[in-house]
PDB file of C-alpha atoms and ligand atoms in Angstrom:
ATOM      1  CA  MET A   1    -117.586 -17.027-253.179  1.00  0.00           C
ATOM      2  CA  SER A   2    -115.057 -15.194-255.372  1.00  0.00           C
ATOM      3  CA  SER A   3    -113.291 -12.177-253.912  1.00  0.00           C
ATOM      4  CA  ARG A   4    -114.836 -10.067-256.667  1.00  0.00           C
ATOM      5  CA  LEU A   5    -118.334 -11.045-255.540  1.00  0.00           C
ATOM      6  CA  ASP A   6    -117.322 -10.517-251.913  1.00  0.00           C
ATOM      7  CA  ALA A   7    -116.232  -6.986-252.778  1.00  0.00           C
ATOM      8  CA  GLU A   8    -119.336  -6.339-254.886  1.00  0.00           C
ATOM      9  CA  TYR A   9    -121.679  -7.078-251.994  1.00  0.00           C
ATOM     10  CA  ALA A  10    -119.534  -5.896-249.077  1.00  0.00           C
ATOM     11  CA  ASP A  11    -121.586  -2.691-249.037  1.00  0.00           C
ATOM     12  CA  PRO A  12    -125.354  -2.693-249.758  1.00  0.00           C
ATOM     13  CA  ALA A  13    -125.277   0.887-251.141  1.00  0.00           C
ATOM     14  CA  PRO A  14    -124.540   0.157-254.852  1.00  0.00           C
ATOM     15  CA  LEU A  15    -127.139  -2.653-254.868  1.00  0.00           C
ATOM     16  CA  ARG A  16    -129.684  -0.207-253.436  1.00  0.00           C
ATOM     17  CA  VAL A  17    -128.886   2.341-256.176  1.00  0.00           C
ATOM     18  CA  ARG A  18    -129.368  -0.357-258.824  1.00  0.00           C
ATOM     19  CA  ILE A  19    -132.674  -1.552-257.383  1.00  0.00           C
ATOM     20  CA  ASP A  20    -133.959   2.004-256.956  1.00  0.00           C
ATOM     21  CA  THR A  21    -132.941   2.882-260.518  1.00  0.00           C
ATOM     22  CA  HIS A  22    -134.786  -0.159-261.890  1.00  0.00           C
ATOM     23  CA  ALA A  23    -137.847   0.812-259.859  1.00  0.00           C
ATOM     24  CA  ARG A  24    -137.839   4.396-261.110  1.00  0.00           C
ATOM     25  CA  TYR A  25    -136.461   4.317-264.659  1.00  0.00           C
ATOM     26  CA  SER A  26    -137.928   1.149-266.160  1.00  0.00           C
ATOM     27  CA  GLU A  27    -139.961   1.385-269.326  1.00  0.00           C
ATOM     28  CA  THR A  28    -142.731  -0.792-267.917  1.00  0.00           C
ATOM     29  CA  THR A  29    -143.617  -0.917-264.242  1.00  0.00           C
ATOM     30  CA  HIS A  30    -142.983  -4.641-263.810  1.00  0.00           C
ATOM     31  CA  ASP A  31    -141.255  -5.289-260.528  1.00  0.00           C
ATOM     32  CA  PRO A  32    -139.727  -8.661-259.613  1.00  0.00           C
ATOM     33  CA  GLY A  33    -140.850  -8.439-255.963  1.00  0.00           C
ATOM     34  CA  THR A  34    -144.464  -7.882-256.987  1.00  0.00           C
ATOM     35  CA  ASP A  35    -144.266 -10.623-259.614  1.00  0.00           C
ATOM     36  CA  VAL A  36    -142.853 -13.120-257.092  1.00  0.00           C
ATOM     37  CA  LEU A  37    -145.557 -12.236-254.568  1.00  0.00           C
ATOM     38  CA  ALA A  38    -148.245 -12.731-257.221  1.00  0.00           C
ATOM     39  CA  ALA A  39    -146.734 -16.093-258.251  1.00  0.00           C
ATOM     40  CA  LEU A  40    -146.562 -17.301-254.632  1.00  0.00           C
ATOM     41  CA  ASP A  41    -150.014 -16.190-253.489  1.00  0.00           C
ATOM     42  CA  LEU A  42    -148.940 -16.463-249.831  1.00  0.00           C
ATOM     43  CA  SER A  43    -151.339 -16.994-246.948  1.00  0.00           C
ATOM     44  CA  GLY A  44    -148.902 -15.191-244.601  1.00  0.00           C
ATOM     45  CA  ALA A  45    -148.321 -18.214-242.385  1.00  0.00           C
ATOM     46  CA  GLU A  46    -145.540 -19.859-244.426  1.00  0.00           C
ATOM     47  CA  TYR A  47    -142.006 -20.557-243.229  1.00  0.00           C
ATOM     48  CA  LEU A  48    -140.131 -18.678-245.962  1.00  0.00           C
ATOM     49  CA  ALA A  49    -136.427 -18.473-246.777  1.00  0.00           C
ATOM     50  CA  ASP A  50    -135.127 -15.793-249.126  1.00  0.00           C
ATOM     51  CA  VAL A  51    -131.749 -16.975-250.420  1.00  0.00           C
ATOM     52  CA  GLY A  52    -129.359 -14.232-251.580  1.00  0.00           C
ATOM     53  CA  CYS A  53    -131.624 -11.838-249.717  1.00  0.00           C
ATOM     54  CA  GLY A  54    -129.517  -8.740-250.450  1.00  0.00           C
ATOM     55  CA  ASP A  55    -130.618  -5.702-248.470  1.00  0.00           C
ATOM     56  CA  ALA A  56    -133.681  -7.647-247.264  1.00  0.00           C
ATOM     57  CA  ARG A  57    -136.254  -5.322-248.756  1.00  0.00           C
ATOM     58  CA  PHE A  58    -138.343  -8.297-249.946  1.00  0.00           C
ATOM     59  CA  LEU A  59    -138.459  -9.690-246.400  1.00  0.00           C
ATOM     60  CA  ALA A  60    -139.247  -6.221-245.008  1.00  0.00           C
ATOM     61  CA  ARG A  61    -142.058  -5.980-247.540  1.00  0.00           C
ATOM     62  CA  LEU A  62    -143.468  -9.333-246.376  1.00  0.00           C
ATOM     63  CA  MET A  63    -143.368  -8.132-242.764  1.00  0.00           C
ATOM     64  CA  ALA A  64    -145.129  -4.918-243.784  1.00  0.00           C
ATOM     65  CA  LEU A  65    -147.792  -7.033-245.511  1.00  0.00           C
ATOM     66  CA  GLY A  66    -148.397  -8.774-242.172  1.00  0.00           C
ATOM     67  CA  HIS A  67    -146.574 -12.055-242.797  1.00  0.00           C
ATOM     68  CA  ARG A  68    -146.831 -14.159-239.624  1.00  0.00           C
ATOM     69  CA  GLY A  69    -144.752 -17.243-240.454  1.00  0.00           C
ATOM     70  CA  PRO A  70    -140.978 -17.399-239.816  1.00  0.00           C
ATOM     71  CA  LEU A  71    -138.846 -15.421-242.281  1.00  0.00           C
ATOM     72  CA  VAL A  72    -135.161 -16.154-242.919  1.00  0.00           C
ATOM     73  CA  GLY A  73    -132.730 -14.172-245.054  1.00  0.00           C
ATOM     74  CA  ILE A  74    -129.711 -16.190-246.243  1.00  0.00           C
ATOM     75  CA  ASP A  75    -126.728 -14.508-247.894  1.00  0.00           C
ATOM     76  CA  THR A  76    -122.966 -14.912-248.213  1.00  0.00           C
ATOM     77  CA  SER A  77    -122.369 -11.210-247.504  1.00  0.00           C
ATOM     78  CA  ALA A  78    -122.070 -10.195-243.849  1.00  0.00           C
ATOM     79  CA  ALA A  79    -123.483  -6.747-244.698  1.00  0.00           C
ATOM     80  CA  MET A  80    -126.593  -8.269-246.294  1.00  0.00           C
ATOM     81  CA  VAL A  81    -127.113 -10.639-243.361  1.00  0.00           C
ATOM     82  CA  ALA A  82    -126.882  -7.624-241.049  1.00  0.00           C
ATOM     83  CA  ALA A  83    -129.517  -5.873-243.200  1.00  0.00           C
ATOM     84  CA  ALA A  84    -131.792  -8.909-242.797  1.00  0.00           C
ATOM     85  CA  GLU A  85    -131.215  -9.038-239.040  1.00  0.00           C
ATOM     86  CA  ALA A  86    -132.115  -5.348-238.863  1.00  0.00           C
ATOM     87  CA  VAL A  87    -135.654  -6.120-240.062  1.00  0.00           C
ATOM     88  CA  PRO A  88    -137.703  -6.870-236.939  1.00  0.00           C
ATOM     89  CA  GLY A  89    -139.025 -10.421-237.111  1.00  0.00           C
ATOM     90  CA  VAL A  90    -136.460 -11.603-239.686  1.00  0.00           C
ATOM     91  CA  ARG A  91    -133.576 -13.994-238.994  1.00  0.00           C
ATOM     92  CA  GLY A  92    -130.375 -13.498-240.993  1.00  0.00           C
ATOM     93  CA  ILE A  93    -128.089 -16.433-241.747  1.00  0.00           C
ATOM     94  CA  ARG A  94    -124.692 -16.180-243.401  1.00  0.00           C
ATOM     95  CA  ALA A  95    -124.428 -19.143-245.741  1.00  0.00           C
ATOM     96  CA  ASP A  96    -123.857 -20.178-249.312  1.00  0.00           C
ATOM     97  CA  ALA A  97    -126.825 -21.258-251.409  1.00  0.00           C
ATOM     98  CA  ARG A  98    -124.972 -24.512-252.128  1.00  0.00           C
ATOM     99  CA  HIS A  99    -124.871 -25.411-248.430  1.00  0.00           C
ATOM    100  CA  ILE A 100    -128.041 -24.200-246.753  1.00  0.00           C
ATOM    101  CA  PRO A 101    -127.692 -24.905-243.020  1.00  0.00           C
ATOM    102  CA  PHE A 102    -131.244 -26.175-242.522  1.00  0.00           C
ATOM    103  CA  ASP A 103    -132.715 -29.683-242.309  1.00  0.00           C
ATOM    104  CA  ASP A 104    -134.498 -31.399-245.177  1.00  0.00           C
ATOM    105  CA  ASN A 105    -138.134 -30.331-245.711  1.00  0.00           C
ATOM    106  CA  THR A 106    -137.912 -27.183-243.566  1.00  0.00           C
ATOM    107  CA  PHE A 107    -139.426 -24.373-245.622  1.00  0.00           C
ATOM    108  CA  ASP A 108    -142.878 -23.939-247.095  1.00  0.00           C
ATOM    109  CA  VAL A 109    -141.510 -21.413-249.574  1.00  0.00           C
ATOM    110  CA  LEU A 110    -138.005 -20.639-250.809  1.00  0.00           C
ATOM    111  CA  THR A 111    -137.244 -17.621-252.979  1.00  0.00           C
ATOM    112  CA  ALA A 112    -133.968 -16.892-254.776  1.00  0.00           C
ATOM    113  CA  ARG A 113    -134.257 -13.591-256.575  1.00  0.00           C
ATOM    114  CA  HIS A 114    -131.469 -12.285-258.799  1.00  0.00           C
ATOM    115  CA  MET A 115    -128.810 -14.414-257.163  1.00  0.00           C
ATOM    116  CA  LEU A 116    -128.553 -17.815-258.862  1.00  0.00           C
ATOM    117  CA  TYR A 117    -126.405 -16.430-261.701  1.00  0.00           C
ATOM    118  CA  HIS A 118    -123.696 -15.629-259.140  1.00  0.00           C
ATOM    119  CA  VAL A 119    -123.456 -19.232-257.969  1.00  0.00           C
ATOM    120  CA  PRO A 120    -120.642 -21.173-259.684  1.00  0.00           C
ATOM    121  CA  ASP A 121    -122.710 -24.369-259.626  1.00  0.00           C
ATOM    122  CA  PRO A 122    -126.376 -23.362-259.889  1.00  0.00           C
ATOM    123  CA  GLN A 123    -127.524 -26.999-260.009  1.00  0.00           C
ATOM    124  CA  ALA A 124    -126.015 -27.558-256.542  1.00  0.00           C
ATOM    125  CA  ALA A 125    -127.989 -24.571-255.233  1.00  0.00           C
ATOM    126  CA  LEU A 126    -131.201 -25.820-256.887  1.00  0.00           C
ATOM    127  CA  HIS A 127    -130.665 -29.216-255.193  1.00  0.00           C
ATOM    128  CA  GLU A 128    -130.380 -27.405-251.871  1.00  0.00           C
ATOM    129  CA  PHE A 129    -133.543 -25.412-252.612  1.00  0.00           C
ATOM    130  CA  ARG A 130    -135.423 -28.662-253.260  1.00  0.00           C
ATOM    131  CA  ARG A 131    -133.896 -30.465-250.267  1.00  0.00           C
ATOM    132  CA  THR A 132    -134.773 -27.746-247.744  1.00  0.00           C
ATOM    133  CA  THR A 133    -138.292 -27.112-249.082  1.00  0.00           C
ATOM    134  CA  LYS A 134    -141.127 -29.377-247.933  1.00  0.00           C
ATOM    135  CA  PRO A 135    -142.989 -31.566-250.431  1.00  0.00           C
ATOM    136  CA  GLY A 136    -145.876 -29.440-251.612  1.00  0.00           C
ATOM    137  CA  GLY A 137    -143.849 -26.291-250.934  1.00  0.00           C
ATOM    138  CA  THR A 138    -142.857 -23.743-253.572  1.00  0.00           C
ATOM    139  CA  VAL A 139    -139.491 -22.639-254.935  1.00  0.00           C
ATOM    140  CA  ALA A 140    -139.422 -19.349-256.877  1.00  0.00           C
ATOM    141  CA  VAL A 141    -136.300 -18.262-258.759  1.00  0.00           C
ATOM    142  CA  VAL A 142    -135.762 -14.986-260.635  1.00  0.00           C
ATOM    143  CA  VAL A 143    -132.856 -14.452-263.041  1.00  0.00           C
ATOM    144  CA  ASN A 144    -132.044 -11.764-265.581  1.00  0.00           C
ATOM    145  CA  HIS A 145    -131.948 -11.939-269.344  1.00  0.00           C
ATOM    146  CA  ALA A 146    -128.435 -12.510-270.677  1.00  0.00           C
ATOM    147  CA  GLU A 147    -128.608  -9.057-272.256  1.00  0.00           C
ATOM    148  CA  THR A 148    -129.041  -6.683-269.326  1.00  0.00           C
ATOM    149  CA  CYS A 149    -128.250  -3.000-269.879  1.00  0.00           C
ATOM    150  CA  PRO A 150    -125.470  -3.758-272.398  1.00  0.00           C
ATOM    151  CA  HIS A 151    -124.905  -0.146-273.481  1.00  0.00           C
ATOM    152  CA  ILE A 152    -124.177   1.120-269.969  1.00  0.00           C
ATOM    153  CA  GLY A 153    -121.935  -1.891-269.362  1.00  0.00           C
ATOM    154  CA  GLU A 154    -119.979  -1.152-272.547  1.00  0.00           C
ATOM    155  CA  LEU A 155    -119.646   2.509-271.558  1.00  0.00           C
ATOM    156  CA  VAL A 156    -118.209   1.622-268.148  1.00  0.00           C
ATOM    157  CA  ASP A 157    -115.836  -0.944-269.668  1.00  0.00           C
ATOM    158  CA  ALA A 158    -114.614   1.497-272.331  1.00  0.00           C
ATOM    159  CA  HIS A 159    -113.800   4.219-269.801  1.00  0.00           C
ATOM    160  CA  ALA A 160    -112.113   1.742-267.461  1.00  0.00           C
ATOM    161  CA  ALA A 161    -110.056   0.417-270.374  1.00  0.00           C
ATOM    162  CA  SER A 162    -108.967   3.964-271.288  1.00  0.00           C
ATOM    163  CA  TYR A 163    -107.232   4.085-267.880  1.00  0.00           C
ATOM    164  CA  GLY A 164    -105.658   0.707-268.473  1.00  0.00           C
ATOM    165  CA  ILE A 165    -107.775  -0.848-265.731  1.00  0.00           C
ATOM    166  CA  ASP A 166    -107.647  -4.606-266.065  1.00  0.00           C
ATOM    167  CA  LEU A 167    -111.288  -5.616-265.752  1.00  0.00           C
ATOM    168  CA  GLY A 168    -110.274  -9.223-265.242  1.00  0.00           C
ATOM    169  CA  GLU A 169    -112.759 -11.928-266.025  1.00  0.00           C
ATOM    170  CA  ALA A 170    -116.294 -10.954-266.987  1.00  0.00           C
ATOM    171  CA  PRO A 171    -118.653 -11.238-264.014  1.00  0.00           C
ATOM    172  CA  LEU A 172    -119.824 -14.805-263.513  1.00  0.00           C
ATOM    173  CA  ARG A 173    -123.273 -15.315-265.032  1.00  0.00           C
ATOM    174  CA  THR A 174    -123.941 -19.027-264.733  1.00  0.00           C
ATOM    175  CA  VAL A 175    -127.627 -18.998-265.624  1.00  0.00           C
ATOM    176  CA  ASP A 176    -130.025 -16.646-267.395  1.00  0.00           C
ATOM    177  CA  SER A 177    -133.638 -16.431-268.575  1.00  0.00           C
ATOM    178  CA  GLU A 178    -133.023 -18.883-271.391  1.00  0.00           C
ATOM    179  CA  THR A 179    -131.242 -21.569-269.367  1.00  0.00           C
ATOM    180  CA  LEU A 180    -133.092 -21.426-266.026  1.00  0.00           C
ATOM    181  CA  PRO A 181    -136.275 -23.276-267.114  1.00  0.00           C
ATOM    182  CA  GLY A 182    -134.249 -26.289-268.320  1.00  0.00           C
ATOM    183  CA  LEU A 183    -132.146 -26.400-265.156  1.00  0.00           C
ATOM    184  CA  MET A 184    -135.244 -26.317-262.992  1.00  0.00           C
ATOM    185  CA  SER A 185    -137.076 -28.905-265.093  1.00  0.00           C
ATOM    186  CA  ASP A 186    -134.254 -31.347-264.348  1.00  0.00           C
ATOM    187  CA  LEU A 187    -135.160 -31.201-260.648  1.00  0.00           C
ATOM    188  CA  PHE A 188    -138.797 -30.145-260.399  1.00  0.00           C
ATOM    189  CA  ARG A 189    -141.788 -31.600-262.163  1.00  0.00           C
ATOM    190  CA  ALA A 190    -143.976 -28.610-263.017  1.00  0.00           C
ATOM    191  CA  VAL A 191    -142.052 -25.405-263.672  1.00  0.00           C
ATOM    192  CA  ARG A 192    -144.086 -22.317-264.466  1.00  0.00           C
ATOM    193  CA  VAL A 193    -142.171 -19.562-266.237  1.00  0.00           C
ATOM    194  CA  GLN A 194    -143.190 -15.939-266.598  1.00  0.00           C
ATOM    195  CA  ARG A 195    -141.082 -13.701-268.837  1.00  0.00           C
ATOM    196  CA  ARG A 196    -140.763  -9.941-268.415  1.00  0.00           C
ATOM    197  CA  ASP A 197    -139.078  -7.892-271.141  1.00  0.00           C
ATOM    198  CA  ASN A 198    -138.222  -4.350-270.178  1.00  0.00           C
ATOM    199  CA  ALA A 199    -135.626  -1.583-270.523  1.00  0.00           C
ATOM    200  CA  LEU A 200    -134.052   1.160-268.493  1.00  0.00           C
ATOM    201  CA  VAL A 201    -134.934   4.517-270.012  1.00  0.00           C
ATOM    202  CA  PHE A 202    -133.198   7.750-269.024  1.00  0.00           C
ATOM    203  CA  ASP A 203    -134.137  11.240-270.191  1.00  0.00           C
ATOM    204  CA  ALA A 204    -131.354  12.983-268.260  1.00  0.00           C
ATOM    205  CA  PRO A 205    -127.703  12.252-267.445  1.00  0.00           C
ATOM    206  CA  ALA A 206    -127.703  12.197-263.608  1.00  0.00           C
ATOM    207  CA  PRO A 207    -129.610   8.936-262.927  1.00  0.00           C
ATOM    208  CA  LEU A 208    -127.757   7.169-265.754  1.00  0.00           C
ATOM    209  CA  ILE A 209    -124.398   8.250-264.304  1.00  0.00           C
ATOM    210  CA  ARG A 210    -125.498   7.139-260.817  1.00  0.00           C
ATOM    211  CA  PHE A 211    -126.483   3.724-262.203  1.00  0.00           C
ATOM    212  CA  ALA A 212    -123.225   3.416-264.158  1.00  0.00           C
ATOM    213  CA  GLU A 213    -121.238   4.106-260.981  1.00  0.00           C
ATOM    214  CA  ALA A 214    -123.294   1.464-259.149  1.00  0.00           C
ATOM    215  CA  ILE A 215    -122.109  -1.171-261.649  1.00  0.00           C
ATOM    216  CA  PHE A 216    -118.406  -0.292-261.265  1.00  0.00           C
ATOM    217  CA  GLY A 217    -118.068  -3.141-258.738  1.00  0.00           C
ATOM    218  CA  PRO A 218    -119.708  -5.829-260.899  1.00  0.00           C
ATOM    219  CA  ARG A 219    -117.692  -4.652-263.924  1.00  0.00           C
ATOM    220  CA  GLY A 220    -114.438  -5.103-261.994  1.00  0.00           C
ATOM    221  CA  ILE A 221    -113.555  -1.561-260.835  1.00  0.00           C
ATOM    222  CA  PRO A 222    -112.956  -1.801-257.084  1.00  0.00           C
ATOM    223  CA  ALA A 223    -114.176   0.925-254.735  1.00  0.00           C
ATOM    224  CA  ASP A 224    -110.569   1.780-253.779  1.00  0.00           C
ATOM    225  CA  HIS A 225    -109.086   1.862-257.295  1.00  0.00           C
ATOM    226  CA  PRO A 226    -106.875   4.972-257.611  1.00  0.00           C
ATOM    227  CA  ASP A 227    -108.385   5.918-261.020  1.00  0.00           C
ATOM    228  CA  ARG A 228    -111.989   5.319-260.033  1.00  0.00           C
ATOM    229  CA  ASP A 229    -112.838   9.021-259.650  1.00  0.00           C
ATOM    230  CA  ALA A 230    -111.153   9.861-262.945  1.00  0.00           C
ATOM    231  CA  VAL A 231    -113.089   7.111-264.741  1.00  0.00           C
ATOM    232  CA  LEU A 232    -116.320   8.425-263.241  1.00  0.00           C
ATOM    233  CA  ALA A 233    -115.494  12.017-264.248  1.00  0.00           C
ATOM    234  CA  ASP A 234    -114.764  11.028-267.861  1.00  0.00           C
ATOM    235  CA  LEU A 235    -117.820   8.799-268.077  1.00  0.00           C
ATOM    236  CA  SER A 236    -120.001  11.584-266.660  1.00  0.00           C
ATOM    237  CA  ALA A 237    -118.674  14.049-269.237  1.00  0.00           C
ATOM    238  CA  ASP A 238    -119.355  11.517-271.983  1.00  0.00           C
ATOM    239  CA  VAL A 239    -122.951  10.953-270.843  1.00  0.00           C
ATOM    240  CA  GLU A 240    -123.575  14.727-270.486  1.00  0.00           C
ATOM    241  CA  ASP A 241    -122.208  15.132-274.004  1.00  0.00           C
ATOM    242  CA  TRP A 242    -124.485  12.375-275.380  1.00  0.00           C
ATOM    243  CA  PHE A 243    -127.595  14.105-274.000  1.00  0.00           C
ATOM    244  CA  ALA A 244    -126.376  17.524-275.234  1.00  0.00           C
ATOM    245  CA  HIS A 245    -125.968  16.105-278.755  1.00  0.00           C
ATOM    246  CA  HIS A 246    -129.251  14.173-278.760  1.00  0.00           C
ATOM    247  CA  PRO A 247    -131.824  16.744-277.604  1.00  0.00           C
ATOM    248  CA  GLY A 248    -135.226  15.219-276.883  1.00  0.00           C
ATOM    249  CA  ARG A 249    -133.882  11.664-277.079  1.00  0.00           C
ATOM    250  CA  THR A 250    -133.834   9.096-274.304  1.00  0.00           C
ATOM    251  CA  TRP A 251    -131.119   6.564-273.509  1.00  0.00           C
ATOM    252  CA  ARG A 252    -132.700   3.101-273.715  1.00  0.00           C
ATOM    253  CA  ASP A 253    -131.015  -0.072-272.474  1.00  0.00           C
ATOM    254  CA  PRO A 254    -132.803  -3.446-272.749  1.00  0.00           C
ATOM    255  CA  LYS A 255    -133.165  -5.783-269.804  1.00  0.00           C
ATOM    256  CA  GLY A 256    -135.627  -8.273-268.382  1.00  0.00           C
ATOM    257  CA  TYR A 257    -136.049 -11.322-266.209  1.00  0.00           C
ATOM    258  CA  VAL A 258    -137.970 -14.551-265.764  1.00  0.00           C
ATOM    259  CA  ILE A 259    -139.692 -15.859-262.673  1.00  0.00           C
ATOM    260  CA  ALA A 260    -139.649 -19.664-262.546  1.00  0.00           C
ATOM    261  CA  THR A 261    -141.897 -21.232-259.931  1.00  0.00           C
ATOM    262  CA  ALA A 262    -142.058 -24.919-259.056  1.00  0.00           C
ATOM    263  CA  ILE A 263    -143.886 -27.067-256.518  1.00  0.00           C
ATOM    264  CA  VAL A 264    -141.648 -29.546-254.707  1.00  0.00           C
ATOM    265  CA  THR A 265    -142.771 -33.148-255.054  1.00  0.00           C
ATOM    266  CA  ASP A 266    -141.607 -36.225-253.100  1.00  0.00           C
TER     267      ASP A 266
HETATM  268  C1  SAM H   1    -128.041  -9.013-257.157  1.00  0.00           C
HETATM  269  S1  SAM H   1    -128.103  -9.265-255.416  1.00  0.00           S
HETATM  270  C2  SAM H   1    -129.832  -9.619-255.228  1.00  0.00           C
HETATM  271  C3  SAM H   1    -130.353  -9.325-253.857  1.00  0.00           C
HETATM  272  C4  SAM H   1    -131.859  -9.563-253.677  1.00  0.00           C
HETATM  273  N1  SAM H   1    -132.226 -10.942-253.843  1.00  0.00           N
HETATM  274  C5  SAM H   1    -132.645  -8.712-254.639  1.00  0.00           C
HETATM  275  O1  SAM H   1    -133.207  -9.238-255.611  1.00  0.00           O
HETATM  276  O2  SAM H   1    -132.682  -7.499-254.417  1.00  0.00           O
HETATM  277  C6  SAM H   1    -127.356 -10.859-255.184  1.00  0.00           C
HETATM  278  C7  SAM H   1    -127.230 -11.290-253.722  1.00  0.00           C
HETATM  279  O3  SAM H   1    -126.863 -12.671-253.680  1.00  0.00           O
HETATM  280  C8  SAM H   1    -125.830 -12.852-252.726  1.00  0.00           C
HETATM  281  N2  SAM H   1    -125.082 -14.060-253.116  1.00  0.00           N
HETATM  282  C9  SAM H   1    -124.211 -14.199-254.133  1.00  0.00           C
HETATM  283  N3  SAM H   1    -123.766 -15.454-254.214  1.00  0.00           N
HETATM  284  C10 SAM H   1    -124.380 -16.153-253.224  1.00  0.00           C
HETATM  285  C11 SAM H   1    -124.350 -17.506-252.791  1.00  0.00           C
HETATM  286  N4  SAM H   1    -123.580 -18.417-253.402  1.00  0.00           N
HETATM  287  N5  SAM H   1    -125.126 -17.871-251.750  1.00  0.00           N
HETATM  288  C12 SAM H   1    -125.907 -16.957-251.102  1.00  0.00           C
HETATM  289  N6  SAM H   1    -125.965 -15.643-251.467  1.00  0.00           N
HETATM  290  C13 SAM H   1    -125.220 -15.256-252.511  1.00  0.00           C
HETATM  291  C14 SAM H   1    -125.045 -11.557-252.767  1.00  0.00           C
HETATM  292  O4  SAM H   1    -124.287 -11.347-251.582  1.00  0.00           O
HETATM  293  C15 SAM H   1    -126.160 -10.533-252.944  1.00  0.00           C
HETATM  294  O5  SAM H   1    -126.684 -10.087-251.722  1.00  0.00           O
END
């Protein structure tokens, strides 16, 4: 994994802010966790691996729903694996999606939500998903639209640039809503795709500023950058100013995702 990705997910806090913001400030109430659960229609007995499990809230949700089968959270970040291990009944494994340390035909269900676009070689990860899932089992992958909250991204980049911060390469996005179905069709026979178009909508500055700060890492501004606080202060003033000059208006930023589900065949 790149050092930038390592740094981005070294601490679960910014990811939690992003997820919570999506849950609270989305135009429509679609939620990827709920959509994946609906697509999987679990009995509760399945051996399930969640690859790129993040802060393990999906696995915690399964436990809360009474899931009885084994649950494994796999992630490259030590902090995320610790979050998975902290959920009673869940096993956390530190591993890369391209090298899943499990035998062939192990899992009944494998989920990879909002992670495949970070993998330099998504086909290699998809091969691993198919290899480790039993014939007849299900693989469910969620990825974002290519255009995800572009206005907030541009705002962060512009303020970083005004401090001469070298944002380096754009964050790696190897697959998106448009390209995922084709990639999966190369490996799986019947791929079912559900598309969700949405937007973040803010009617006040504070949650927008909080979200913008939570994407500093992905945009290339490290947590320990000496100008980080100054960038945040300027950005906050800019956002406050935008709302002051647009009374009654909301800030709307488009986003969305697809859920692609496939049954593994021999
Ligand atoms: C955007 S977060 C999504 C977390 C969670 N799936 C969710 O939807 O809330 C991406 C996660 O994938 C992990 N990740 C990134 N590249 C990975 C890889 N090659 N193999 C396994 N996990 C990876 C990151 O550490 C991070 O926890």
